[in-house]
Short mmCIF file of C-alpha atoms in Angstrom, two decimals:
data_model
loop_
_atom_site.label_atom_id
_atom_site.label_comp_id
_atom_site.label_asym_id
_atom_site.label_seq_id
_atom_site.Cartn_x
_atom_site.Cartn_y
_atom_site.Cartn_z
CA UNK A 1 42.37 53.71 -25.18
CA UNK A 2 46.02 54.52 -24.69
CA UNK A 3 48.34 54.73 -27.67
CA UNK A 4 51.71 53.07 -27.25
CA UNK A 5 54.69 54.72 -28.85
CA UNK A 6 56.97 52.52 -30.92
CA UNK A 7 60.22 53.10 -32.73
CA UNK A 8 60.22 52.57 -36.48
CA UNK A 9 60.63 48.92 -37.31
CA UNK A 10 63.94 49.44 -39.08
CA UNK A 11 65.60 51.23 -36.13
CA UNK A 12 64.45 48.63 -33.63
CA UNK A 13 65.60 45.76 -35.82
CA UNK A 14 69.01 47.38 -36.31
CA UNK A 15 69.49 47.73 -32.54
CA UNK A 16 68.46 44.14 -31.91
CA UNK A 17 70.64 42.75 -34.67
CA UNK A 18 73.65 44.71 -33.37
CA UNK A 19 73.11 43.39 -29.86
CA UNK A 20 72.44 39.81 -30.93
CA UNK A 21 75.36 39.57 -33.33
CA UNK A 22 77.75 39.47 -30.37
CA UNK A 23 75.39 38.07 -27.72
CA UNK A 24 75.33 34.66 -26.10
CA UNK A 25 72.41 32.25 -26.35
CA UNK A 26 71.36 33.26 -22.85
CA UNK A 27 71.41 36.91 -23.89
CA UNK A 28 69.24 36.24 -26.91
CA UNK A 29 66.72 34.26 -24.85
CA UNK A 30 66.60 37.00 -22.24
CA UNK A 31 65.98 39.58 -24.97
CA UNK A 32 63.15 37.48 -26.34
CA UNK A 33 61.62 37.16 -22.87
CA UNK A 34 61.66 40.91 -22.34
CA UNK A 35 60.16 41.69 -25.73
CA UNK A 36 57.46 39.06 -25.13
CA UNK A 37 56.69 40.53 -21.70
CA UNK A 38 56.41 43.98 -23.24
CA UNK A 39 54.00 42.80 -25.93
CA UNK A 40 51.78 40.64 -23.72
CA UNK A 41 51.54 43.29 -21.03
CA UNK A 42 50.06 45.83 -23.43
CA UNK A 43 48.72 43.78 -26.36
CA UNK A 44 45.18 45.15 -26.16
CA UNK A 45 46.46 48.71 -26.57
CA UNK A 46 48.70 48.26 -29.56
CA UNK A 47 47.63 49.41 -33.01
CA UNK A 48 48.11 47.21 -36.06
CA UNK A 49 51.23 49.21 -36.90
CA UNK A 50 52.75 48.59 -33.48
CA UNK A 51 51.84 44.91 -33.63
CA UNK A 52 53.62 44.78 -36.98
CA UNK A 53 56.77 46.14 -35.35
CA UNK A 54 56.66 43.36 -32.76
CA UNK A 55 56.07 40.88 -35.57
CA UNK A 56 59.34 41.97 -37.21
CA UNK A 57 61.18 41.85 -33.88
CA UNK A 58 59.97 38.36 -33.06
CA UNK A 59 61.03 37.13 -36.48
CA UNK A 60 64.49 38.58 -35.94
CA UNK A 61 64.78 36.79 -32.63
CA UNK A 62 63.39 33.35 -33.47
CA UNK A 63 65.96 32.90 -36.22
CA UNK A 64 68.66 32.78 -33.57
CA UNK A 65 67.16 30.82 -30.68
CA UNK A 66 66.89 27.15 -29.86
CA UNK A 67 63.79 24.96 -29.79
CA UNK A 68 63.00 25.35 -26.09
CA UNK A 69 62.87 29.14 -26.38
CA UNK A 70 60.64 28.96 -29.48
CA UNK A 71 58.35 26.56 -27.66
CA UNK A 72 58.10 28.97 -24.74
CA UNK A 73 57.29 31.83 -27.12
CA UNK A 74 54.56 29.71 -28.73
CA UNK A 75 53.07 28.88 -25.32
CA UNK A 76 52.92 32.55 -24.38
CA UNK A 77 51.62 33.96 -27.68
CA UNK A 78 49.08 31.24 -28.54
CA UNK A 79 46.34 32.44 -26.14
CA UNK A 80 46.65 36.10 -27.28
CA UNK A 81 43.90 36.92 -29.78
CA UNK A 82 45.84 39.95 -31.07
CA UNK A 83 49.18 38.15 -31.39
CA UNK A 84 51.39 39.21 -34.32
CA UNK A 85 50.10 37.15 -37.25
CA UNK A 86 53.37 36.46 -39.09
CA UNK A 87 55.17 35.00 -36.07
CA UNK A 88 52.09 32.94 -35.25
CA UNK A 89 52.20 31.46 -38.75
CA UNK A 90 55.93 30.80 -38.44
CA UNK A 91 55.50 29.00 -35.14
CA UNK A 92 52.57 26.98 -36.47
CA UNK A 93 54.64 25.83 -39.45
CA UNK A 94 57.51 24.69 -37.25
CA UNK A 95 58.25 21.00 -37.77
CA UNK A 96 58.86 20.56 -34.04
CA UNK A 97 55.48 19.80 -32.45
CA UNK A 98 56.54 21.28 -29.10
CA UNK A 99 56.73 24.62 -30.92
CA UNK A 100 53.79 24.27 -33.31
CA UNK A 101 51.41 22.46 -30.96
CA UNK A 102 50.27 25.33 -28.68
CA UNK A 103 49.57 27.59 -31.66
CA UNK A 104 47.81 24.92 -33.71
CA UNK A 105 45.49 23.94 -30.88
CA UNK A 106 44.80 27.34 -29.35
CA UNK A 107 45.64 30.43 -31.41
CA UNK A 108 42.66 32.30 -32.82
CA UNK A 109 45.08 34.44 -34.82
CA UNK A 110 45.98 31.52 -37.06
CA UNK A 111 44.14 31.77 -40.38
CA UNK A 112 42.24 28.96 -42.11
CA UNK A 113 44.60 28.89 -45.09
CA UNK A 114 47.60 28.13 -42.90
CA UNK A 115 45.68 25.51 -40.95
CA UNK A 116 44.66 23.78 -44.18
CA UNK A 117 48.25 23.86 -45.45
CA UNK A 118 49.55 22.25 -42.27
CA UNK A 119 46.72 19.70 -42.12
CA UNK A 120 47.54 18.57 -45.67
CA UNK A 121 51.31 18.36 -45.28
CA UNK A 122 52.37 17.74 -41.68
CA UNK A 123 52.41 14.56 -39.59
CA UNK A 124 49.96 13.05 -37.13
CA UNK A 125 51.16 15.06 -34.12
CA UNK A 126 50.36 18.31 -35.92
CA UNK A 127 46.98 16.93 -37.01
CA UNK A 128 46.20 15.94 -33.43
CA UNK A 129 46.97 19.47 -32.24
CA UNK A 130 44.65 20.95 -34.88
CA UNK A 131 41.87 18.53 -33.87
CA UNK A 132 41.83 20.13 -30.42
CA UNK A 133 40.90 23.62 -31.65
CA UNK A 134 37.75 25.22 -30.25
CA UNK A 135 36.17 25.40 -33.71
CA UNK A 136 36.93 23.33 -36.81
CA UNK A 137 35.39 24.11 -40.19
CA UNK A 138 33.94 21.37 -42.39
CA UNK A 139 36.82 21.73 -44.85
CA UNK A 140 39.42 21.34 -42.11
CA UNK A 141 37.57 18.44 -40.53
CA UNK A 142 37.40 16.68 -43.90
CA UNK A 143 41.22 16.73 -44.11
CA UNK A 144 41.63 15.52 -40.52
CA UNK A 145 39.23 12.63 -41.08
CA UNK A 146 40.88 11.69 -44.38
CA UNK A 147 44.56 11.96 -43.31
CA UNK A 148 44.34 11.37 -39.58
CA UNK A 149 45.16 8.14 -37.79
CA UNK A 150 42.79 6.55 -35.28
CA UNK A 151 43.80 8.92 -32.48
CA UNK A 152 43.34 12.03 -34.64
CA UNK A 153 39.97 10.89 -35.97
CA UNK A 154 38.59 10.11 -32.53
CA UNK A 155 39.87 13.42 -31.20
CA UNK A 156 38.19 15.25 -34.07
CA UNK A 157 34.87 13.44 -33.70
CA UNK A 158 34.90 14.00 -29.93
CA UNK A 159 35.40 17.75 -30.43
CA UNK A 160 31.96 19.43 -30.14
CA UNK A 161 33.29 22.39 -32.13
CA UNK A 162 34.15 20.25 -35.16
CA UNK A 163 31.72 20.71 -38.03
CA UNK A 164 31.33 17.40 -39.84
CA UNK A 165 30.35 17.41 -43.50
CA UNK A 166 27.96 14.89 -45.01
CA UNK A 167 30.88 13.19 -46.72
CA UNK A 168 32.90 12.88 -43.51
CA UNK A 169 29.90 11.54 -41.60
CA UNK A 170 29.27 8.91 -44.24
CA UNK A 171 32.91 7.82 -44.10
CA UNK A 172 32.98 7.82 -40.29
CA UNK A 173 29.79 5.79 -39.90
CA UNK A 174 31.20 3.21 -42.31
CA UNK A 175 34.48 3.07 -40.36
CA UNK A 176 32.55 2.73 -37.10
CA UNK A 177 31.28 -0.67 -38.23
CA UNK A 178 34.79 -1.95 -37.41
CA UNK A 179 35.57 0.35 -34.48
CA UNK A 180 33.37 0.32 -31.37
CA UNK A 181 35.20 3.26 -29.80
CA UNK A 182 34.66 5.40 -32.89
CA UNK A 183 31.03 4.33 -33.03
CA UNK A 184 30.57 5.55 -29.46
CA UNK A 185 32.21 8.90 -30.24
CA UNK A 186 30.00 9.44 -33.28
CA UNK A 187 26.83 8.30 -31.53
CA UNK A 188 27.36 10.77 -28.69
CA UNK A 189 27.44 13.79 -31.00
CA UNK A 190 24.21 15.79 -30.51
CA UNK A 191 24.37 17.13 -34.08
CA UNK A 192 24.50 13.69 -35.74
CA UNK A 193 21.75 13.58 -38.40
CA UNK A 194 19.11 10.97 -37.68
CA UNK A 195 19.68 8.91 -40.82
CA UNK A 196 23.34 8.49 -39.87
CA UNK A 197 22.43 7.69 -36.28
CA UNK A 198 19.98 5.00 -37.38
CA UNK A 199 22.55 3.41 -39.67
CA UNK A 200 25.10 3.51 -36.85
CA UNK A 201 22.70 1.83 -34.42
CA UNK A 202 21.67 -0.80 -36.95
CA UNK A 203 25.26 -1.82 -37.56
CA UNK A 204 26.26 -1.64 -33.91
CA UNK A 205 23.29 -3.75 -32.86
CA UNK A 206 24.34 -6.49 -35.27
CA UNK A 207 27.89 -6.40 -33.90
CA UNK A 208 26.71 -6.60 -30.31
CA UNK A 209 24.29 -9.43 -31.13
CA UNK A 210 27.02 -11.53 -32.71
CA UNK A 211 29.37 -11.07 -29.75
CA UNK A 212 26.72 -11.98 -27.20
CA UNK A 213 25.45 -14.95 -29.16
CA UNK A 214 29.01 -16.28 -29.54
CA UNK A 215 29.53 -16.04 -25.77
CA UNK A 216 26.17 -17.64 -24.89
CA UNK A 217 24.93 -19.76 -27.81
CA UNK A 218 22.28 -21.40 -25.63
CA UNK A 219 20.69 -17.98 -25.10
CA UNK A 220 20.93 -16.82 -28.70
CA UNK A 221 17.19 -16.20 -29.16
CA UNK A 222 16.85 -14.29 -25.89
CA UNK A 223 19.97 -12.25 -26.60
CA UNK A 224 18.71 -11.35 -30.07
CA UNK A 225 15.39 -10.09 -28.71
CA UNK A 226 17.09 -8.15 -25.92
CA UNK A 227 19.49 -6.43 -28.31
CA UNK A 228 16.68 -5.58 -30.71
CA UNK A 229 14.57 -4.07 -27.95
CA UNK A 230 17.53 -2.10 -26.63
CA UNK A 231 18.20 -0.72 -30.09
CA UNK A 232 14.58 0.37 -30.39
CA UNK A 233 14.73 2.18 -27.05
CA UNK A 234 17.93 3.96 -28.09
CA UNK A 235 16.39 4.88 -31.44
CA UNK A 236 13.31 6.35 -29.75
CA UNK A 237 15.51 8.32 -27.36
CA UNK A 238 17.44 9.71 -30.31
CA UNK A 239 14.39 11.52 -31.65
CA UNK A 240 15.57 15.03 -32.36
CA UNK A 241 13.59 18.23 -32.42
CA UNK A 242 14.20 18.40 -36.16
CA UNK A 243 12.69 14.93 -36.64
CA UNK A 244 9.68 15.82 -34.52
CA UNK A 245 9.08 18.97 -36.57
CA UNK A 246 9.43 17.06 -39.84
CA UNK A 247 6.90 14.44 -38.77
CA UNK A 248 4.51 17.10 -37.48
CA UNK A 249 4.68 18.91 -40.83
CA UNK A 250 3.94 15.76 -42.81
CA UNK A 251 1.10 14.83 -40.47
CA UNK A 252 -0.45 18.26 -40.98
CA UNK A 253 -0.13 18.00 -44.76
CA UNK A 254 -1.69 14.55 -44.70
CA UNK A 255 -4.60 15.56 -42.51
CA UNK A 256 -5.32 18.56 -44.72
CA UNK A 257 -5.26 16.43 -47.87
CA UNK A 258 -2.18 18.23 -49.21
CA UNK A 259 0.24 15.32 -49.02
CA UNK A 260 0.67 13.53 -52.32
CA UNK A 261 3.27 11.68 -54.35
CA UNK A 262 4.67 14.91 -55.81
CA UNK A 263 5.26 16.36 -52.34
CA UNK A 264 7.09 13.23 -51.14
CA UNK A 265 9.20 13.25 -54.30
CA UNK A 266 10.08 16.90 -53.67
CA UNK A 267 11.18 16.04 -50.13
CA UNK A 268 13.43 13.30 -51.52
CA UNK A 269 14.95 15.57 -54.17
CA UNK A 270 15.76 18.09 -51.42
CA UNK A 271 17.54 15.38 -49.38
CA UNK A 272 15.03 15.59 -46.49
CA UNK A 273 15.15 12.11 -45.00
CA UNK A 274 12.70 12.60 -42.14
CA UNK A 275 10.05 14.28 -44.29
CA UNK A 276 10.43 11.70 -47.06
CA UNK A 277 10.18 8.81 -44.62
CA UNK A 278 7.11 10.23 -42.86
CA UNK A 279 5.42 11.06 -46.17
CA UNK A 280 6.05 7.60 -47.60
CA UNK A 281 4.71 6.04 -44.40
CA UNK A 282 1.54 8.12 -44.59
CA UNK A 283 0.86 7.28 -48.23
CA UNK A 284 1.54 3.59 -47.60
CA UNK A 285 -0.63 3.57 -44.48
CA UNK A 286 2.06 2.30 -42.10
CA UNK A 287 3.61 3.59 -38.88
CA UNK A 288 6.52 5.99 -39.34
CA UNK A 289 8.74 3.61 -37.35
CA UNK A 290 7.92 0.72 -39.68
CA UNK A 291 8.77 2.78 -42.73
CA UNK A 292 11.95 4.00 -41.07
CA UNK A 293 13.14 0.43 -40.45
CA UNK A 294 12.56 -0.40 -44.10
CA UNK A 295 14.14 2.83 -45.36
CA UNK A 296 17.48 2.30 -43.60
CA UNK A 297 17.94 -1.27 -44.79
CA UNK A 298 21.08 -1.67 -46.87
CA UNK A 299 19.03 -3.07 -49.77
CA UNK A 300 16.39 -1.13 -51.69
CA UNK A 301 13.57 -3.67 -51.40
CA UNK A 302 12.04 -1.89 -48.43
CA UNK A 303 11.68 1.36 -50.37
CA UNK A 304 10.12 -0.41 -53.33
CA UNK A 305 7.63 -2.27 -51.13
CA UNK A 306 6.46 0.95 -49.47
CA UNK A 307 6.30 2.81 -52.77
CA UNK A 308 4.35 0.04 -54.49
CA UNK A 309 1.81 -0.08 -51.67
CA UNK A 310 1.52 3.71 -51.90
CA UNK A 311 0.93 3.41 -55.66
CA UNK A 312 3.93 5.55 -56.63
CA UNK A 313 5.35 5.99 -60.11
CA UNK A 314 8.90 4.86 -60.89
CA UNK A 315 10.15 8.47 -61.13
CA UNK A 316 9.26 8.98 -57.45
CA UNK A 317 10.95 5.73 -56.41
CA UNK A 318 14.08 6.75 -58.29
CA UNK A 319 14.21 10.07 -56.40
CA UNK A 320 13.90 8.29 -53.03
CA UNK A 321 16.57 5.72 -53.90
CA UNK A 322 18.90 8.51 -55.08
CA UNK A 323 18.38 10.34 -51.78
CA UNK A 324 19.25 7.20 -49.78
CA UNK A 325 22.43 6.67 -51.79
CA UNK A 326 23.52 10.28 -51.35
CA UNK A 327 22.90 10.26 -47.60
CA UNK A 328 24.43 6.85 -46.93
CA UNK A 329 27.35 7.14 -49.32
CA UNK A 330 26.60 3.67 -50.66
CA UNK A 331 27.43 2.41 -54.13
CA UNK A 332 25.22 3.56 -56.97
CA UNK A 333 22.31 1.32 -57.84
CA UNK A 334 21.67 0.08 -61.36
CA UNK A 335 18.54 2.15 -61.90
CA UNK A 336 17.49 0.34 -65.08
CA UNK A 337 17.51 -3.05 -63.35
CA UNK A 338 15.78 -1.56 -60.32
CA UNK A 339 13.10 -0.02 -62.53
CA UNK A 340 12.38 -3.37 -64.16
CA UNK A 341 12.15 -4.99 -60.73
CA UNK A 342 9.80 -2.31 -59.44
CA UNK A 343 7.51 -2.46 -62.45
CA UNK A 344 7.36 -6.27 -62.18
CA UNK A 345 6.51 -6.12 -58.46
CA UNK A 346 2.81 -6.77 -57.87
CA UNK A 347 0.84 -4.71 -55.39
CA UNK A 348 -0.49 -7.86 -53.73
CA UNK A 349 3.05 -9.13 -53.15
CA UNK A 350 4.08 -5.79 -51.70
CA UNK A 351 1.10 -5.85 -49.35
CA UNK A 352 2.05 -9.32 -48.10
CA UNK A 353 5.64 -8.30 -47.43
CA UNK A 354 4.46 -5.17 -45.66
CA UNK A 355 2.18 -7.21 -43.41
CA UNK A 356 5.20 -9.31 -42.47
CA UNK A 357 7.14 -6.17 -41.54
CA UNK A 358 4.22 -4.96 -39.42
CA UNK A 359 4.07 -8.29 -37.66
CA UNK A 360 7.80 -8.13 -36.89
CA UNK A 361 7.45 -4.61 -35.48
CA UNK A 362 4.53 -5.66 -33.30
CA UNK A 363 6.42 -8.71 -32.00
CA UNK A 364 9.52 -6.69 -31.23
CA UNK A 365 7.55 -4.04 -29.36
CA UNK A 366 5.76 -6.61 -27.22
#
């Protein structure tokens, strides 16, 4: 690799400052263009020391140029992976979005700390630019989802490189109940965990049903059945490889006689929705789909019915309820009241309710 010679930073800065102190705006812009050309033309060959010299030169120049020239510099430096880091940070922090935008959305030289600082303090235009980056960390995405307006949030969710935390997903799925466009964006993400997808579908199905029934009240029953069947087809199509593996594992444990209440409780304590659901279904003697429908209900009765039929102790039920609350982001349940309700629930009553759920599943599938 060639080694580019470079004058000491101080000498170069002195020459530039002497020339710029008496130069016109056009002269300063032309100087910036030439320095930028020089850097971009040989960026891959420069050492860190040489890049540092250019960093100092760029800083000297941007203090004396107008917005349009800074914006042009940002456009040209943003795609360069080895761009001088200090000038990249300066451009990213610029309050003018025409200057900051290209760097915020494209530059790989921009560090996470600076991105977080800008995401927490700047306006929606800057947030939108950040949302377009090739990769977004969970921490950065959390800030965008929390501070961003509708446009920023949708842009973030639509970005396949955005890593969404459990907290952000919970918030987004809740928001999607009132925003069909957002619901679509979330539902199209291939990395959306199944429990969030099921909650999203359940809420969306209810919204669609109400709209259709309001438009055609004479067809309410037919519309309801059609929407329910469509939701079931979508749910089946959403089966992920992870879900398949989880169900296969539980099936193997059950067939080998190794699946018991302790194992299901362990799954719940580890936050493993698919394994917990499949294990509870096996112990209760119901189809996985039936248990899944009962598990994602907003109320806890479904969990208690399944657990009572499976003969589980309260400690196991508490672990499953806690898992549901953590995954869904719902309000905390009064565990003492729930315990009293569970202990008062008779097995015969639970069996009757479960038969009703089975009947509903069979009718819907017909």
